[in-house]
Coordinates of C-alpha atoms in Angstrom, one line a residue:
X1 CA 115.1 116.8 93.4
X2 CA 119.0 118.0 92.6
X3 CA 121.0 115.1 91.9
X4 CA 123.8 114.4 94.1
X5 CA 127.3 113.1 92.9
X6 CA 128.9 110.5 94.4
X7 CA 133.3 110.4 93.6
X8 CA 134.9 107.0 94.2
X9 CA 138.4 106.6 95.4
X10 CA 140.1 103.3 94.6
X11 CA 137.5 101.4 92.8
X12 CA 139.9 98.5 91.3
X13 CA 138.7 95.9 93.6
X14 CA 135.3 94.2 94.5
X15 CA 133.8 95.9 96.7
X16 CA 134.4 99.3 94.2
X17 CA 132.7 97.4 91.6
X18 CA 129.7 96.3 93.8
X19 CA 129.9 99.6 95.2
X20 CA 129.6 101.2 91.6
X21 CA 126.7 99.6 90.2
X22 CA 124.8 100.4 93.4
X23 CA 125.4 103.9 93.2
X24 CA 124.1 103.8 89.6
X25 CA 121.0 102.6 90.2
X26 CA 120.1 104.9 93.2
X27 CA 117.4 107.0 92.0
X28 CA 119.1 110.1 93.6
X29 CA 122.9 109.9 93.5
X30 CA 125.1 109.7 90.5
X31 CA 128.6 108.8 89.7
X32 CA 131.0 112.2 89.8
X33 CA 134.3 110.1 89.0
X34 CA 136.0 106.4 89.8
X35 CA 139.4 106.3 90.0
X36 CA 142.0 103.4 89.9
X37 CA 145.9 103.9 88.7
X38 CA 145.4 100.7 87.1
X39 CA 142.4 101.2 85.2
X40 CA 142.4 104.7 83.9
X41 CA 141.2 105.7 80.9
X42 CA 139.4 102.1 80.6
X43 CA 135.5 102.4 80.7
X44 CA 134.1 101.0 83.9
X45 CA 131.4 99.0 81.4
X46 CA 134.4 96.8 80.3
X47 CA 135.0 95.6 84.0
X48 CA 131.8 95.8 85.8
X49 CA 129.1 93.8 84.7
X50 CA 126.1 94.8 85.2
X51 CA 127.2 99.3 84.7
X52 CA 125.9 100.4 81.7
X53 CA 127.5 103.8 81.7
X54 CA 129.5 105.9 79.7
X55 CA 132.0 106.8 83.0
X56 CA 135.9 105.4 82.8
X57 CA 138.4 104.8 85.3
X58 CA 140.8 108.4 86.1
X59 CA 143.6 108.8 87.9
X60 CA 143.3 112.6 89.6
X61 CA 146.3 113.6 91.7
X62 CA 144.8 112.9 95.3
X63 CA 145.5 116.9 95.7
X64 CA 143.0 117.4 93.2
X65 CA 140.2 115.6 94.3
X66 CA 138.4 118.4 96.3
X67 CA 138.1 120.1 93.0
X68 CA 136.0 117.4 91.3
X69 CA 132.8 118.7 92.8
X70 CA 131.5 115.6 94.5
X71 CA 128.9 115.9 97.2
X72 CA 130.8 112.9 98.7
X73 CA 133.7 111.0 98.6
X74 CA 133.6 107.2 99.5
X75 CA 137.1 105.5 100.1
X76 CA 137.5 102.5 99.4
X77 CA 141.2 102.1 99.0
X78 CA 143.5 99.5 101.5
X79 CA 144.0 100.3 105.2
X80 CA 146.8 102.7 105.8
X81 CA 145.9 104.9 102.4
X82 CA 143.2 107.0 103.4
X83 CA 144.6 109.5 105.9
X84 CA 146.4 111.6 103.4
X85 CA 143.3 111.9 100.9
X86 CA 141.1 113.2 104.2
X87 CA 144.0 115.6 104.8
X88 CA 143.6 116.9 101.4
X89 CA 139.7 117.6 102.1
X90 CA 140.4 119.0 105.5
X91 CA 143.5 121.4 103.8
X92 CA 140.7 122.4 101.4
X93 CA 138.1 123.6 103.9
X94 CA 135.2 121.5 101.5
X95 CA 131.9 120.7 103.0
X96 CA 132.1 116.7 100.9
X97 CA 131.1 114.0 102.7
X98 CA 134.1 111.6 103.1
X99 CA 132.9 107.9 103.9
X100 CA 135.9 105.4 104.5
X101 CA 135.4 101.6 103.6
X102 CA 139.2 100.8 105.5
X103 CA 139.8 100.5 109.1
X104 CA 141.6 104.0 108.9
X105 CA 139.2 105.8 111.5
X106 CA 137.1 103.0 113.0
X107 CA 139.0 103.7 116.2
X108 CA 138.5 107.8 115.9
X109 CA 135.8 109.5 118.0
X110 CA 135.9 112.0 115.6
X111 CA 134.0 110.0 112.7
X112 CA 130.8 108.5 112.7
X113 CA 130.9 104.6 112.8
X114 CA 128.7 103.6 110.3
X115 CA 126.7 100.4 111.4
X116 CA 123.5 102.0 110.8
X117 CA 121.0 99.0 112.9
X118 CA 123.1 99.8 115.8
X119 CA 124.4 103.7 115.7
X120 CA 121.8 105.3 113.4
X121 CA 120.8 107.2 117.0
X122 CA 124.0 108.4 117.6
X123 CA 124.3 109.8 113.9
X124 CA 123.6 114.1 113.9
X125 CA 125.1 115.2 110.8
X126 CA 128.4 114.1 110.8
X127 CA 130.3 114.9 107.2
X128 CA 133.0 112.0 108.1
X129 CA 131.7 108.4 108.3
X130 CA 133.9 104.8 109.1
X131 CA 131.7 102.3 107.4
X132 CA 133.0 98.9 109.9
X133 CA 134.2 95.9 108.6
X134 CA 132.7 93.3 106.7
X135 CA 133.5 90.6 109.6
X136 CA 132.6 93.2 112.3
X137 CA 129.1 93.8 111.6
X138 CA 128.0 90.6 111.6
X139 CA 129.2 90.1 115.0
X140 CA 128.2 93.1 116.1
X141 CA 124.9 92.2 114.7
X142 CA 124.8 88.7 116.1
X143 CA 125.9 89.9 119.7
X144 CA 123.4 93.2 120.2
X145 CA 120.3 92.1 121.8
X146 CA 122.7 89.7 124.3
X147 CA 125.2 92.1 125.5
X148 CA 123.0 93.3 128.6
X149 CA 123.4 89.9 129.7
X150 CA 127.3 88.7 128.5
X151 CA 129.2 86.8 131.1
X152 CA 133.2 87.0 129.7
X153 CA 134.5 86.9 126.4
X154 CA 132.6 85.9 123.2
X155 CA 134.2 83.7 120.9
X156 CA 133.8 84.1 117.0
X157 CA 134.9 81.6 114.4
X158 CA 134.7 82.8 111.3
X159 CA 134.6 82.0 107.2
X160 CA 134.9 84.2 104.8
X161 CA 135.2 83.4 100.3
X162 CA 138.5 84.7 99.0
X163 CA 137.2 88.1 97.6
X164 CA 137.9 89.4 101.5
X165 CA 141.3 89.3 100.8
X166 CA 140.8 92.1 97.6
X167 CA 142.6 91.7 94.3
X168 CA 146.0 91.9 95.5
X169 CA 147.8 88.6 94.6
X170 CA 148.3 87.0 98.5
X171 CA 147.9 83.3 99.7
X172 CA 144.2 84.4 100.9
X173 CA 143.2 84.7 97.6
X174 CA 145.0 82.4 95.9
X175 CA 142.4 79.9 95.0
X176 CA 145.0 77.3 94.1
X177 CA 146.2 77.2 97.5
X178 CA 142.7 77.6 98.7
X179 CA 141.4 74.2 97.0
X180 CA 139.8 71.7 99.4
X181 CA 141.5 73.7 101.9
X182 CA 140.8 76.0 104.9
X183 CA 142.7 78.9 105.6
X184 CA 143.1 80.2 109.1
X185 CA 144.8 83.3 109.5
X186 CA 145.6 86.3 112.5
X187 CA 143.7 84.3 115.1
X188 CA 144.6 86.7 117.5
X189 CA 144.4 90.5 117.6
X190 CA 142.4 90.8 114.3
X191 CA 141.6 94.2 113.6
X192 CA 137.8 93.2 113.4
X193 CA 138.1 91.4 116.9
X194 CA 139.6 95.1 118.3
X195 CA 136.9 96.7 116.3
X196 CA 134.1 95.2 117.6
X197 CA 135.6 95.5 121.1
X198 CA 135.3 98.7 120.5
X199 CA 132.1 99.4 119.4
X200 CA 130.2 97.1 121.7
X201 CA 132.3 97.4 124.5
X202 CA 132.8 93.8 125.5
X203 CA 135.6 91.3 124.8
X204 CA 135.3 89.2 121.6
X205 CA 138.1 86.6 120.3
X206 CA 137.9 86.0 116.7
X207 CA 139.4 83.3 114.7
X208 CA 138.8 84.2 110.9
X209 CA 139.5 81.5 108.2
X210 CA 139.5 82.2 104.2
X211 CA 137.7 79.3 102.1
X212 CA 137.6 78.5 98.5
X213 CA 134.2 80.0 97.9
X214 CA 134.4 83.5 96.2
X215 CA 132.2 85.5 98.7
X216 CA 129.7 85.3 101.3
X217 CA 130.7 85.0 105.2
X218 CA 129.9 82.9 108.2
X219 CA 130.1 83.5 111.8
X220 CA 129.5 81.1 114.6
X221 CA 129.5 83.4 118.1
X222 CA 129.9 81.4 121.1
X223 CA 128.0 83.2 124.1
X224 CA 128.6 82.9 127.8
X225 CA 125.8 84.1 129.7
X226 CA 125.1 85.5 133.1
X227 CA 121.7 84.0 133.3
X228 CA 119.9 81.0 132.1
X229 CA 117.6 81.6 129.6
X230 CA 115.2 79.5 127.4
X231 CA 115.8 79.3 123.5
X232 CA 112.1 81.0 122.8
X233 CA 113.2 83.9 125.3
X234 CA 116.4 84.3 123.1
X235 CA 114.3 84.2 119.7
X236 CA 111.5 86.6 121.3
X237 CA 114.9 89.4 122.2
X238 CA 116.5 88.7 118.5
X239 CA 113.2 89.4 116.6
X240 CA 111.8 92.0 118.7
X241 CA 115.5 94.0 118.1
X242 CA 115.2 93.5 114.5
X243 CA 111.5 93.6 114.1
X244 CA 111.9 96.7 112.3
X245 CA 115.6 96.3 110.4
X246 CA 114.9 94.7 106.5
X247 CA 118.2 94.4 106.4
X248 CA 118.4 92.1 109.5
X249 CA 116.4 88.7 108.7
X250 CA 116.0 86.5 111.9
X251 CA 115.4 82.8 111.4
X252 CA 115.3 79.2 113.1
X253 CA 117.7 77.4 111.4
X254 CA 121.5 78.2 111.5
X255 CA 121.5 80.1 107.6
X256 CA 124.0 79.1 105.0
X257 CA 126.5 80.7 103.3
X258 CA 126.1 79.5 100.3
X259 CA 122.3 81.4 100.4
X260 CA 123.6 84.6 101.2
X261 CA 125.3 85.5 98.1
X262 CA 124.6 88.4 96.4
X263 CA 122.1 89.5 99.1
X264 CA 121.8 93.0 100.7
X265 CA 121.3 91.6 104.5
X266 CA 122.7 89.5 107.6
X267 CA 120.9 86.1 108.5
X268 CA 120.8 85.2 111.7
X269 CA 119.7 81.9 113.0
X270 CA 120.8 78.3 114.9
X271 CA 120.3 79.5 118.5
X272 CA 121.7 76.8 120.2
X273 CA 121.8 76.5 124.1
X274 CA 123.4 73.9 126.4
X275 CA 121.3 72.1 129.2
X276 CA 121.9 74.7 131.9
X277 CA 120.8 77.9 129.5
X278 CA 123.9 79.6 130.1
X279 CA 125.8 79.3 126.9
X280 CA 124.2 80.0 123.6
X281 CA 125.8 79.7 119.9
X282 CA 124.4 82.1 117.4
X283 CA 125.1 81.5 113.4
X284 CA 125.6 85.0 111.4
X285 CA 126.1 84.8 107.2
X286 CA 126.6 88.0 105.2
X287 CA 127.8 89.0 101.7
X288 CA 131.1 90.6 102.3
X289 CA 131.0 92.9 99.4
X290 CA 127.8 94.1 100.2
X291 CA 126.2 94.1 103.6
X292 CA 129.8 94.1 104.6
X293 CA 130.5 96.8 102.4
X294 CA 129.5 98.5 99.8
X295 CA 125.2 98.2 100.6
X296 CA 126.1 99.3 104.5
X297 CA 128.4 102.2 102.5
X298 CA 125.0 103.1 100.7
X299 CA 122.6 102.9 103.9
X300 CA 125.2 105.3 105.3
X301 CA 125.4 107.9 102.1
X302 CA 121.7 108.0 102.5
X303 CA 121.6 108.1 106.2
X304 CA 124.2 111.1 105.6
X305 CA 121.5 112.9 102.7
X306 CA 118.4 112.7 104.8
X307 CA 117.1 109.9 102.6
X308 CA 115.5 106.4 103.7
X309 CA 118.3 104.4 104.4
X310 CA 117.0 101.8 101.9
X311 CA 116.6 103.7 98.5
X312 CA 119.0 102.1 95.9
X313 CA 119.0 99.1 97.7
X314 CA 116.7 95.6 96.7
X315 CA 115.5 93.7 99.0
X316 CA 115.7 91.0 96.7
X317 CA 119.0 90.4 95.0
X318 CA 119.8 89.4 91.1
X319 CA 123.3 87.9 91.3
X320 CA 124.8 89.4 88.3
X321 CA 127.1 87.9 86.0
X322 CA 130.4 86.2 88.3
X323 CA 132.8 88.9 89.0

């Protein structure tokens, strides 16, 4: 089978890294380029563990990279960056897919939103794909199989390790500041609140908070409902949803963060309800960088290539050397 490249845009940070050394081992794709401003002309073996290439860092002119002969393009560059980079595509007439890891076109009908458990139905060949945010999917993920049945707004606290904040210097990820401390931050109108929104068509509010770990979310969903239900109906709708999802892994227990790093799924679990069955708290842990990320970025590529959404992606996770 024709090997397929895969160009990288913005690869400085984590989830590029994570992003690269999945890419690598897919037994179809291949690395075209990986470019970072900062890095170029450095080989990406001296800064990713884990890549044993020969490939280094460039620095193409953004109006070049429709020349580079990629069979897709994957973003991964802060919010606000990526518009001009898809105009060059568009100016360029070029059949490459273009998948965005920013919030750039999460909001645009005109792109595929990438949460493949969810939309993979709605999915018909689309060449531009919004992968959603880290935060997002895993309330998305922990909210599907109640919506039907959603009385008001959900409310979302979340945690997330300092690596969500990228590897711009900020007080997020500032792990001095971050000792023994927690970090709450745009309690209101998060763009990952509006996202989800969105996409599921209900209200969520979503307090997000940084903590001191290095990666690896939590969310803890707080769910009005407009019925009472029993806790082994609401196991019997989560598991029968994602009875056929490996990347979905339902349990009893509320998961821990701490469990989930370096792994390619969500864990759901806890499944608390009050006395009168109408309110039910659901737990949600994820690795940021990956299921919130850079694995979600690979379902989609192979989604997008007519390939099982799994290949390049172990079920069971080595955590690699710290990053």
């Amino acid at each position: 089978m024709k090997t397929l490249r895969i160009g990288i845009v913005g690869a400085r940070g984590h989830v590029g890294a994570e992003l690269v050394r999945l890419v690598a081992g897919h037994p179809i794709f291949e690395l075209a380029f990986v470019t970072s401003r900062e890095l170029a002309g450095r080989a990406l073996s001296d800064h990713i563990p884990g890549y044993a290439g020969d490939l280094a860092y460039t620095s193409p002119a953004y109006e070049t990279l429709p020349e580079l002969g990629a069979d897709a393009v994957v973003l991964a560059l802060p919010n606000g960056k990526a518009g001009h980079i898809v105009q060059q595509f568009d100016d360029a007439g070029t059949d490459v897919v273009l998948l965005d890891l920013s919030a750039d076109f999460r909001f645009d009908d005109g792109w595929y939103y990438g949460l493949p458990e969810l939309t993979r139905a709605r999915y018909a060949g689309q060449r531009r794909i919004s992968n959603p945010g880290c935060y997002a999917t895993a309330m998305q993920l922990a909210l599907a199989p109640m919506l039907d049945v959603l009385a008001g707004p959900v409310q979302c606290f979340g945690v997330s390790g300092y690596s969500g904040a990228g590897t711009t210097p900020s007080d997020k990820n500032d792990v001095a500041l971050l000792r023994d401390n927690l970090m709450p931050y745009a309690l209101t109108g998060h763009v990952h609140e509006r996202e989800v929104t969105r996409h599921l068509g209900h209200p969520v509010e979503f307090m997000p908070h940084v903590a001191p770990h290095f990666r690896g979310l939590t969310i803890t969903a707080n769910l009005h409902l407009s019925r009472p239900f029993t806790r082994e109906a609401v196991l019997a709708r989560y598991r029968d949803r994602y009875a056929a999802e490996p990347l979905v892994q339902v349990g009893d227990a509320a998961p821990w963060v701490s469990r989930i790093a370096h792994a390619h799924h969500v864990e759901l679990g806890g499944f608390a309800l009050a006395d009168d069955g109408r309110r039910l708290v659901v737990v949600a842990t994820e690795d940021n960088l990956l299921k919130g990320a850079a694995t979600q970025a690979l379902q989609n590529l192979n989604l997008a290539f007519g390939f099982d959404e799994l290949d390049g992606i172990p079920l069971v996770s080595a955590a690699p050397e710290a990053t």
